[in-house]
Amino acid sequence: MNNTMDQSRRRLFNRRAQQAIRPPWSRTDIEFTDICTRCNLCIEACETAIIFRGDGGFPEINFSQAECTFCTKCVSACKEPLFNDPQQEPWQLRAVIDNSCLALSGIWCQACKDACDARAITFTPAIGCAPQPAIMLDSCTGCGACVSPCPSQSISITAKEPR
């Protein structure tokens, strides 16, 4: 019985850890938490203040107020080998729009499109209803610029599905 409880706790912890979004160019979550000293240098260096002390004091990303500009200041500030080469793709994240989107409910809204510098969010005109949103996965950088302007909090940033 104790073994079953230990496995359940481990699964719960692993599920939470997988939901945490680490700074761009971070190594895998297991490597990250093994090496990170929780010194807060990346948090202090973040130009948009989206990095915060998450569970266990490890750095996590919160897009509710701003986006990642991929400035690499978090990478430069870190004294540990936590980050991959900043010349590579920063992370495997993308934006996802859920069913609470105002446009999907027939209300004209394109706040996410207006905030997206990568132009990864498009709206297709439709007769008799508001234009419908779509995310072009090849263009989405997962920067989170679309998250905070969404009035219905319908956008989240999640791991990309493997192709």
Short mmCIF file of N, CA and C in Angstrom, two decimals:
data_model
loop_
_atom_site.label_atom_id
_atom_site.label_comp_id
_atom_site.label_asym_id
_atom_site.label_seq_id
_atom_site.Cartn_x
_atom_site.Cartn_y
_atom_site.Cartn_z
N MET A 1 0.82 -1.20 0.00
CA MET A 1 0.00 0.00 0.00
C MET A 1 0.86 1.27 0.00
N ASN A 2 1.93 1.29 0.78
CA ASN A 2 2.83 2.44 0.78
C ASN A 2 3.45 2.65 -0.59
N ASN A 3 3.77 1.55 -1.27
CA ASN A 3 4.35 1.65 -2.61
C ASN A 3 3.38 2.32 -3.57
N THR A 4 2.10 2.00 -3.46
CA THR A 4 1.07 2.61 -4.32
C THR A 4 0.96 4.11 -4.03
N MET A 5 0.98 4.48 -2.74
CA MET A 5 0.90 5.89 -2.38
C MET A 5 2.12 6.65 -2.88
N ASP A 6 3.32 6.04 -2.77
CA ASP A 6 4.53 6.69 -3.26
C ASP A 6 4.45 6.92 -4.77
N GLN A 7 3.94 5.92 -5.51
CA GLN A 7 3.82 6.07 -6.96
C GLN A 7 2.82 7.16 -7.31
N SER A 8 1.71 7.25 -6.56
CA SER A 8 0.71 8.29 -6.82
C SER A 8 1.29 9.67 -6.56
N ARG A 9 2.04 9.82 -5.49
CA ARG A 9 2.67 11.11 -5.19
C ARG A 9 3.68 11.47 -6.26
N ARG A 10 4.47 10.49 -6.69
CA ARG A 10 5.47 10.74 -7.72
C ARG A 10 4.79 11.19 -9.01
N ARG A 11 3.69 10.51 -9.39
CA ARG A 11 2.97 10.89 -10.60
C ARG A 11 2.41 12.30 -10.49
N LEU A 12 1.86 12.64 -9.33
CA LEU A 12 1.33 13.99 -9.12
C LEU A 12 2.43 15.02 -9.25
N PHE A 13 3.59 14.78 -8.63
CA PHE A 13 4.71 15.71 -8.72
C PHE A 13 5.19 15.84 -10.16
N ASN A 14 5.34 14.72 -10.85
CA ASN A 14 5.81 14.75 -12.24
C ASN A 14 4.83 15.48 -13.14
N ARG A 15 3.53 15.33 -12.91
CA ARG A 15 2.53 16.03 -13.71
C ARG A 15 2.66 17.54 -13.50
N ARG A 16 2.85 17.97 -12.26
CA ARG A 16 3.01 19.39 -11.96
C ARG A 16 4.28 19.93 -12.60
N ALA A 17 5.36 19.16 -12.48
CA ALA A 17 6.64 19.62 -13.04
C ALA A 17 6.54 19.76 -14.56
N GLN A 18 5.80 18.89 -15.21
CA GLN A 18 5.66 18.97 -16.66
C GLN A 18 4.84 20.18 -17.07
N GLN A 19 3.97 20.67 -16.20
CA GLN A 19 3.15 21.83 -16.52
C GLN A 19 3.93 23.13 -16.36
N ALA A 20 5.01 23.11 -15.59
CA ALA A 20 5.80 24.32 -15.37
C ALA A 20 6.50 24.69 -16.67
N ILE A 21 6.41 25.96 -17.03
CA ILE A 21 7.14 26.45 -18.20
C ILE A 21 8.42 27.08 -17.68
N ARG A 22 9.54 26.54 -18.09
CA ARG A 22 10.84 27.03 -17.67
C ARG A 22 11.29 28.13 -18.64
N PRO A 23 12.32 28.91 -18.27
CA PRO A 23 12.81 29.95 -19.17
C PRO A 23 13.23 29.38 -20.54
N PRO A 24 13.24 30.22 -21.57
CA PRO A 24 13.61 29.72 -22.90
C PRO A 24 15.04 29.16 -22.91
N TRP A 25 15.24 28.21 -23.78
CA TRP A 25 16.51 27.50 -23.96
C TRP A 25 16.90 26.62 -22.78
N SER A 26 15.98 26.41 -21.83
CA SER A 26 16.27 25.56 -20.68
C SER A 26 16.44 24.10 -21.11
N ARG A 27 17.26 23.42 -20.38
CA ARG A 27 17.39 21.97 -20.57
C ARG A 27 16.08 21.32 -20.14
N THR A 28 15.98 20.00 -20.29
CA THR A 28 14.76 19.30 -19.87
C THR A 28 14.49 19.58 -18.40
N ASP A 29 13.25 19.42 -18.00
CA ASP A 29 12.86 19.77 -16.64
C ASP A 29 13.66 19.01 -15.58
N ILE A 30 13.91 17.73 -15.81
CA ILE A 30 14.68 16.95 -14.84
C ILE A 30 16.10 17.49 -14.74
N GLU A 31 16.74 17.73 -15.88
CA GLU A 31 18.09 18.32 -15.86
C GLU A 31 18.07 19.69 -15.20
N PHE A 32 17.06 20.46 -15.51
CA PHE A 32 16.94 21.82 -14.99
C PHE A 32 16.89 21.80 -13.46
N THR A 33 15.98 21.02 -12.90
CA THR A 33 15.83 20.99 -11.45
C THR A 33 17.02 20.33 -10.75
N ASP A 34 17.73 19.47 -11.44
CA ASP A 34 18.94 18.86 -10.86
C ASP A 34 20.09 19.85 -10.76
N ILE A 35 20.18 20.77 -11.72
CA ILE A 35 21.33 21.68 -11.80
C ILE A 35 21.04 23.07 -11.21
N CYS A 36 19.81 23.53 -11.33
CA CYS A 36 19.47 24.90 -10.89
C CYS A 36 19.72 25.08 -9.39
N THR A 37 20.42 26.15 -9.04
CA THR A 37 20.71 26.45 -7.64
C THR A 37 19.66 27.38 -7.02
N ARG A 38 18.69 27.82 -7.81
CA ARG A 38 17.63 28.72 -7.35
C ARG A 38 18.19 30.05 -6.85
N CYS A 39 19.18 30.55 -7.58
CA CYS A 39 19.87 31.79 -7.18
C CYS A 39 19.10 33.05 -7.53
N ASN A 40 18.10 32.94 -8.40
CA ASN A 40 17.25 34.06 -8.83
C ASN A 40 17.90 35.00 -9.85
N LEU A 41 19.10 34.69 -10.33
CA LEU A 41 19.75 35.59 -11.30
C LEU A 41 18.94 35.72 -12.58
N CYS A 42 18.35 34.63 -13.05
CA CYS A 42 17.53 34.70 -14.27
C CYS A 42 16.27 35.53 -14.03
N ILE A 43 15.71 35.42 -12.83
CA ILE A 43 14.51 36.18 -12.48
C ILE A 43 14.82 37.68 -12.49
N GLU A 44 15.94 38.04 -11.88
CA GLU A 44 16.35 39.45 -11.82
C GLU A 44 16.71 39.99 -13.20
N ALA A 45 17.23 39.14 -14.08
CA ALA A 45 17.68 39.59 -15.40
C ALA A 45 16.54 39.74 -16.42
N CYS A 46 15.41 39.09 -16.18
CA CYS A 46 14.32 39.07 -17.16
C CYS A 46 13.80 40.49 -17.42
N GLU A 47 13.89 40.94 -18.68
CA GLU A 47 13.50 42.31 -19.01
C GLU A 47 11.99 42.54 -18.98
N THR A 48 11.20 41.49 -19.09
CA THR A 48 9.75 41.67 -19.03
C THR A 48 9.16 41.13 -17.73
N ALA A 49 10.00 40.67 -16.83
CA ALA A 49 9.59 40.19 -15.50
C ALA A 49 8.57 39.06 -15.56
N ILE A 50 8.73 38.16 -16.53
CA ILE A 50 7.81 37.02 -16.62
C ILE A 50 8.36 35.79 -15.91
N ILE A 51 9.61 35.82 -15.49
CA ILE A 51 10.18 34.70 -14.75
C ILE A 51 9.95 34.95 -13.27
N PHE A 52 9.45 33.94 -12.59
CA PHE A 52 9.18 34.06 -11.15
C PHE A 52 9.63 32.79 -10.44
N ARG A 53 9.70 32.86 -9.12
CA ARG A 53 10.04 31.69 -8.30
C ARG A 53 8.81 30.81 -8.21
N GLY A 54 8.89 29.66 -8.84
CA GLY A 54 7.76 28.73 -8.84
C GLY A 54 7.91 27.68 -7.76
N ASP A 55 7.27 26.54 -7.96
CA ASP A 55 7.31 25.44 -7.00
C ASP A 55 8.75 25.06 -6.69
N GLY A 56 9.03 24.92 -5.41
CA GLY A 56 10.37 24.53 -4.97
C GLY A 56 11.40 25.63 -5.14
N GLY A 57 10.96 26.83 -5.54
CA GLY A 57 11.89 27.94 -5.75
C GLY A 57 12.53 27.95 -7.13
N PHE A 58 12.11 27.04 -8.01
CA PHE A 58 12.68 26.97 -9.35
C PHE A 58 12.01 28.00 -10.27
N PRO A 59 12.78 28.59 -11.18
CA PRO A 59 12.23 29.59 -12.10
C PRO A 59 11.16 29.01 -13.02
N GLU A 60 10.07 29.74 -13.15
CA GLU A 60 8.99 29.39 -14.06
C GLU A 60 8.56 30.66 -14.80
N ILE A 61 7.80 30.47 -15.86
CA ILE A 61 7.33 31.58 -16.68
C ILE A 61 5.85 31.81 -16.42
N ASN A 62 5.46 33.09 -16.36
CA ASN A 62 4.07 33.50 -16.22
C ASN A 62 3.79 34.55 -17.28
N PHE A 63 2.93 34.22 -18.23
CA PHE A 63 2.61 35.12 -19.33
C PHE A 63 1.42 36.04 -19.04
N SER A 64 0.92 36.08 -17.83
CA SER A 64 -0.30 36.83 -17.56
C SER A 64 -0.12 38.35 -17.67
N GLN A 65 1.09 38.86 -17.58
CA GLN A 65 1.32 40.30 -17.67
C GLN A 65 2.14 40.73 -18.88
N ALA A 66 2.96 39.82 -19.40
CA ALA A 66 3.85 40.20 -20.50
C ALA A 66 4.28 38.95 -21.26
N GLU A 67 5.15 39.16 -22.24
CA GLU A 67 5.62 38.08 -23.10
C GLU A 67 7.13 37.91 -22.98
N CYS A 68 7.62 36.84 -23.55
CA CYS A 68 9.07 36.63 -23.63
C CYS A 68 9.56 37.29 -24.92
N THR A 69 10.58 38.12 -24.79
CA THR A 69 11.14 38.80 -25.97
C THR A 69 12.35 38.05 -26.51
N PHE A 70 12.70 36.94 -25.88
CA PHE A 70 13.85 36.13 -26.28
C PHE A 70 15.13 36.97 -26.29
N CYS A 71 15.28 37.79 -25.26
CA CYS A 71 16.43 38.69 -25.14
C CYS A 71 17.71 37.97 -24.74
N THR A 72 17.61 36.76 -24.24
CA THR A 72 18.71 35.91 -23.76
C THR A 72 19.36 36.40 -22.46
N LYS A 73 18.78 37.38 -21.80
CA LYS A 73 19.36 37.86 -20.55
C LYS A 73 19.34 36.80 -19.45
N CYS A 74 18.32 35.95 -19.44
CA CYS A 74 18.26 34.88 -18.45
C CYS A 74 19.40 33.88 -18.67
N VAL A 75 19.69 33.61 -19.94
CA VAL A 75 20.78 32.69 -20.29
C VAL A 75 22.12 33.29 -19.86
N SER A 76 22.33 34.55 -20.17
CA SER A 76 23.59 35.22 -19.84
C SER A 76 23.80 35.35 -18.34
N ALA A 77 22.73 35.55 -17.59
CA ALA A 77 22.85 35.76 -16.14
C ALA A 77 23.17 34.47 -15.38
N CYS A 78 22.78 33.34 -15.93
CA CYS A 78 22.93 32.06 -15.22
C CYS A 78 24.39 31.60 -15.20
N LYS A 79 24.85 31.21 -14.01
CA LYS A 79 26.22 30.73 -13.86
C LYS A 79 26.31 29.20 -14.00
N GLU A 80 25.18 28.53 -14.10
CA GLU A 80 25.13 27.07 -14.21
C GLU A 80 24.87 26.67 -15.67
N PRO A 81 25.23 25.44 -16.04
CA PRO A 81 24.98 24.97 -17.42
C PRO A 81 23.53 24.51 -17.62
N LEU A 82 22.60 25.43 -17.41
CA LEU A 82 21.17 25.12 -17.49
C LEU A 82 20.55 25.31 -18.86
N PHE A 83 21.24 26.04 -19.72
CA PHE A 83 20.61 26.44 -20.96
C PHE A 83 21.30 25.86 -22.18
N ASN A 84 20.50 25.62 -23.20
CA ASN A 84 21.01 25.19 -24.50
C ASN A 84 21.46 26.42 -25.28
N ASP A 85 22.03 26.21 -26.43
CA ASP A 85 22.53 27.29 -27.29
C ASP A 85 21.39 28.23 -27.71
N PRO A 86 21.52 29.53 -27.39
CA PRO A 86 20.46 30.49 -27.76
C PRO A 86 20.30 30.69 -29.27
N GLN A 87 21.16 30.10 -30.07
CA GLN A 87 20.99 30.17 -31.52
C GLN A 87 19.94 29.16 -31.99
N GLN A 88 19.58 28.22 -31.12
CA GLN A 88 18.56 27.22 -31.44
C GLN A 88 17.18 27.75 -31.07
N GLU A 89 16.16 26.99 -31.42
CA GLU A 89 14.78 27.35 -31.06
C GLU A 89 14.69 27.44 -29.53
N PRO A 90 14.06 28.50 -29.00
CA PRO A 90 14.05 28.71 -27.55
C PRO A 90 13.30 27.65 -26.75
N TRP A 91 12.22 27.12 -27.30
CA TRP A 91 11.46 26.08 -26.60
C TRP A 91 10.44 25.49 -27.54
N GLN A 92 9.84 24.42 -27.10
CA GLN A 92 8.82 23.72 -27.89
C GLN A 92 7.44 24.07 -27.33
N LEU A 93 7.08 25.34 -27.42
CA LEU A 93 5.79 25.81 -26.92
C LEU A 93 4.99 26.45 -28.04
N ARG A 94 3.68 26.49 -27.84
CA ARG A 94 2.79 27.15 -28.79
C ARG A 94 1.57 27.66 -28.07
N ALA A 95 0.89 28.58 -28.69
CA ALA A 95 -0.35 29.11 -28.14
C ALA A 95 -1.51 28.19 -28.53
N VAL A 96 -2.48 28.10 -27.63
CA VAL A 96 -3.69 27.32 -27.87
C VAL A 96 -4.88 28.18 -27.45
N ILE A 97 -5.89 28.21 -28.29
CA ILE A 97 -7.11 28.97 -28.00
C ILE A 97 -8.20 27.98 -27.59
N ASP A 98 -8.81 28.22 -26.41
CA ASP A 98 -9.85 27.29 -25.97
C ASP A 98 -11.24 27.80 -26.37
N ASN A 99 -12.25 27.04 -26.03
CA ASN A 99 -13.63 27.34 -26.46
C ASN A 99 -14.26 28.55 -25.82
N SER A 100 -13.61 29.14 -24.81
CA SER A 100 -14.17 30.35 -24.18
C SER A 100 -13.82 31.62 -24.96
N CYS A 101 -13.12 31.48 -26.07
CA CYS A 101 -12.74 32.61 -26.93
C CYS A 101 -13.99 33.38 -27.36
N LEU A 102 -13.94 34.71 -27.22
CA LEU A 102 -15.08 35.55 -27.58
C LEU A 102 -15.45 35.40 -29.05
N ALA A 103 -14.44 35.35 -29.93
CA ALA A 103 -14.72 35.21 -31.36
C ALA A 103 -15.43 33.89 -31.66
N LEU A 104 -15.07 32.84 -30.95
CA LEU A 104 -15.76 31.56 -31.15
C LEU A 104 -17.19 31.60 -30.63
N SER A 105 -17.48 32.58 -29.77
CA SER A 105 -18.84 32.76 -29.25
C SER A 105 -19.62 33.79 -30.05
N GLY A 106 -19.05 34.26 -31.15
CA GLY A 106 -19.75 35.19 -32.02
C GLY A 106 -19.51 36.66 -31.72
N ILE A 107 -18.59 36.96 -30.80
CA ILE A 107 -18.28 38.35 -30.45
C ILE A 107 -17.00 38.77 -31.17
N TRP A 108 -17.04 39.90 -31.82
CA TRP A 108 -15.89 40.37 -32.57
C TRP A 108 -14.75 40.73 -31.61
N CYS A 109 -13.65 40.02 -31.69
CA CYS A 109 -12.47 40.28 -30.87
C CYS A 109 -11.27 39.73 -31.60
N GLN A 110 -10.24 40.54 -31.69
CA GLN A 110 -8.99 40.10 -32.31
C GLN A 110 -7.80 40.62 -31.50
N ALA A 111 -7.97 40.73 -30.20
CA ALA A 111 -6.91 41.25 -29.33
C ALA A 111 -5.64 40.41 -29.42
N CYS A 112 -5.78 39.11 -29.53
CA CYS A 112 -4.61 38.23 -29.61
C CYS A 112 -3.84 38.45 -30.91
N LYS A 113 -4.56 38.62 -32.00
CA LYS A 113 -3.93 38.87 -33.29
C LYS A 113 -3.16 40.18 -33.28
N ASP A 114 -3.74 41.20 -32.70
CA ASP A 114 -3.09 42.51 -32.64
C ASP A 114 -1.80 42.46 -31.82
N ALA A 115 -1.74 41.58 -30.83
CA ALA A 115 -0.56 41.49 -29.96
C ALA A 115 0.53 40.59 -30.52
N CYS A 116 0.23 39.81 -31.53
CA CYS A 116 1.17 38.80 -32.04
C CYS A 116 2.12 39.39 -33.08
N ASP A 117 3.36 39.67 -32.67
CA ASP A 117 4.36 40.20 -33.60
C ASP A 117 4.74 39.20 -34.68
N ALA A 118 4.66 37.92 -34.36
CA ALA A 118 5.02 36.88 -35.33
C ALA A 118 3.93 36.66 -36.37
N ARG A 119 2.79 37.32 -36.18
CA ARG A 119 1.63 37.17 -37.08
C ARG A 119 1.20 35.71 -37.20
N ALA A 120 1.27 34.99 -36.08
CA ALA A 120 0.91 33.58 -36.07
C ALA A 120 -0.58 33.35 -35.85
N ILE A 121 -1.31 34.42 -35.49
CA ILE A 121 -2.75 34.27 -35.28
C ILE A 121 -3.49 34.98 -36.40
N THR A 122 -4.33 34.24 -37.07
CA THR A 122 -5.12 34.80 -38.16
C THR A 122 -6.60 34.64 -37.84
N PHE A 123 -7.42 35.43 -38.50
CA PHE A 123 -8.86 35.34 -38.34
C PHE A 123 -9.48 35.18 -39.72
N THR A 124 -10.28 34.16 -39.87
CA THR A 124 -10.93 33.88 -41.14
C THR A 124 -12.34 34.46 -41.11
N PRO A 125 -12.64 35.34 -42.07
CA PRO A 125 -14.00 35.90 -42.13
C PRO A 125 -15.02 34.80 -42.38
N ALA A 126 -16.18 34.96 -41.78
CA ALA A 126 -17.26 34.00 -41.97
C ALA A 126 -18.57 34.77 -42.07
N ILE A 127 -19.45 34.31 -42.90
CA ILE A 127 -20.73 34.98 -43.11
C ILE A 127 -21.62 34.73 -41.89
N GLY A 128 -22.18 35.81 -41.36
CA GLY A 128 -23.12 35.70 -40.26
C GLY A 128 -22.51 35.50 -38.88
N CYS A 129 -21.18 35.56 -38.78
CA CYS A 129 -20.57 35.44 -37.45
C CYS A 129 -19.23 36.16 -37.43
N ALA A 130 -18.70 36.28 -36.26
CA ALA A 130 -17.40 36.96 -36.10
C ALA A 130 -16.31 36.14 -36.78
N PRO A 131 -15.25 36.80 -37.27
CA PRO A 131 -14.13 36.05 -37.85
C PRO A 131 -13.59 35.04 -36.85
N GLN A 132 -13.20 33.87 -37.33
CA GLN A 132 -12.77 32.76 -36.48
C GLN A 132 -11.25 32.69 -36.40
N PRO A 133 -10.71 32.53 -35.17
CA PRO A 133 -9.26 32.52 -34.99
C PRO A 133 -8.61 31.18 -35.36
N ALA A 134 -7.36 31.28 -35.79
CA ALA A 134 -6.55 30.09 -36.05
C ALA A 134 -5.10 30.45 -35.73
N ILE A 135 -4.38 29.50 -35.19
CA ILE A 135 -2.96 29.70 -34.89
C ILE A 135 -2.14 28.93 -35.91
N MET A 136 -1.26 29.62 -36.60
CA MET A 136 -0.36 28.98 -37.55
C MET A 136 0.84 28.45 -36.76
N LEU A 137 0.85 27.16 -36.54
CA LEU A 137 1.83 26.53 -35.67
C LEU A 137 3.26 26.74 -36.13
N ASP A 138 3.47 26.83 -37.44
CA ASP A 138 4.83 27.04 -37.94
C ASP A 138 5.36 28.43 -37.61
N SER A 139 4.46 29.38 -37.39
CA SER A 139 4.87 30.75 -37.08
C SER A 139 4.88 31.07 -35.59
N CYS A 140 4.13 30.32 -34.80
CA CYS A 140 4.00 30.61 -33.36
C CYS A 140 5.32 30.30 -32.65
N THR A 141 5.82 31.29 -31.93
CA THR A 141 7.08 31.14 -31.18
C THR A 141 6.83 30.75 -29.73
N GLY A 142 5.59 30.77 -29.30
CA GLY A 142 5.27 30.48 -27.90
C GLY A 142 5.69 31.60 -26.97
N CYS A 143 5.81 32.81 -27.49
CA CYS A 143 6.30 33.95 -26.71
C CYS A 143 5.31 34.41 -25.64
N GLY A 144 4.03 34.11 -25.83
CA GLY A 144 3.01 34.48 -24.85
C GLY A 144 2.44 35.87 -25.01
N ALA A 145 2.79 36.59 -26.07
CA ALA A 145 2.28 37.95 -26.27
C ALA A 145 0.76 37.99 -26.37
N CYS A 146 0.16 36.90 -26.81
CA CYS A 146 -1.28 36.84 -27.00
C CYS A 146 -2.05 36.53 -25.72
N VAL A 147 -1.36 36.10 -24.68
CA VAL A 147 -2.03 35.65 -23.46
C VAL A 147 -2.65 36.81 -22.68
N SER A 148 -1.86 37.80 -22.31
CA SER A 148 -2.39 38.86 -21.44
C SER A 148 -3.45 39.75 -22.08
N PRO A 149 -3.41 40.06 -23.38
CA PRO A 149 -4.47 40.92 -23.93
C PRO A 149 -5.82 40.22 -24.13
N CYS A 150 -5.86 38.91 -24.01
CA CYS A 150 -7.11 38.18 -24.24
C CYS A 150 -8.10 38.50 -23.11
N PRO A 151 -9.23 39.15 -23.43
CA PRO A 151 -10.18 39.55 -22.39
C PRO A 151 -10.89 38.37 -21.71
N SER A 152 -10.93 37.23 -22.36
CA SER A 152 -11.62 36.07 -21.77
C SER A 152 -10.64 35.01 -21.26
N GLN A 153 -9.37 35.34 -21.24
CA GLN A 153 -8.33 34.41 -20.78
C GLN A 153 -8.46 33.05 -21.46
N SER A 154 -8.63 33.09 -22.76
CA SER A 154 -8.87 31.88 -23.55
C SER A 154 -7.62 31.29 -24.17
N ILE A 155 -6.48 31.95 -23.97
CA ILE A 155 -5.25 31.47 -24.61
C ILE A 155 -4.28 30.98 -23.56
N SER A 156 -3.71 29.82 -23.82
CA SER A 156 -2.67 29.28 -22.96
C SER A 156 -1.48 28.88 -23.82
N ILE A 157 -0.35 28.76 -23.18
CA ILE A 157 0.87 28.34 -23.87
C ILE A 157 1.19 26.93 -23.39
N THR A 158 1.29 26.01 -24.32
CA THR A 158 1.51 24.60 -23.97
C THR A 158 2.60 24.01 -24.86
N ALA A 159 3.02 22.81 -24.53
CA ALA A 159 4.04 22.12 -25.31
C ALA A 159 3.49 21.79 -26.70
N LYS A 160 4.35 21.93 -27.70
CA LYS A 160 3.96 21.59 -29.07
C LYS A 160 3.74 20.09 -29.17
N GLU A 161 2.75 19.71 -29.95
CA GLU A 161 2.53 18.29 -30.24
C GLU A 161 3.60 17.85 -31.23
N PRO A 162 4.17 16.65 -31.03
CA PRO A 162 5.14 16.17 -32.01
C PRO A 162 4.48 15.99 -33.37
N ARG A 163 5.22 16.26 -34.42
CA ARG A 163 4.66 16.13 -35.78
C ARG A 163 4.66 14.72 -36.25
#
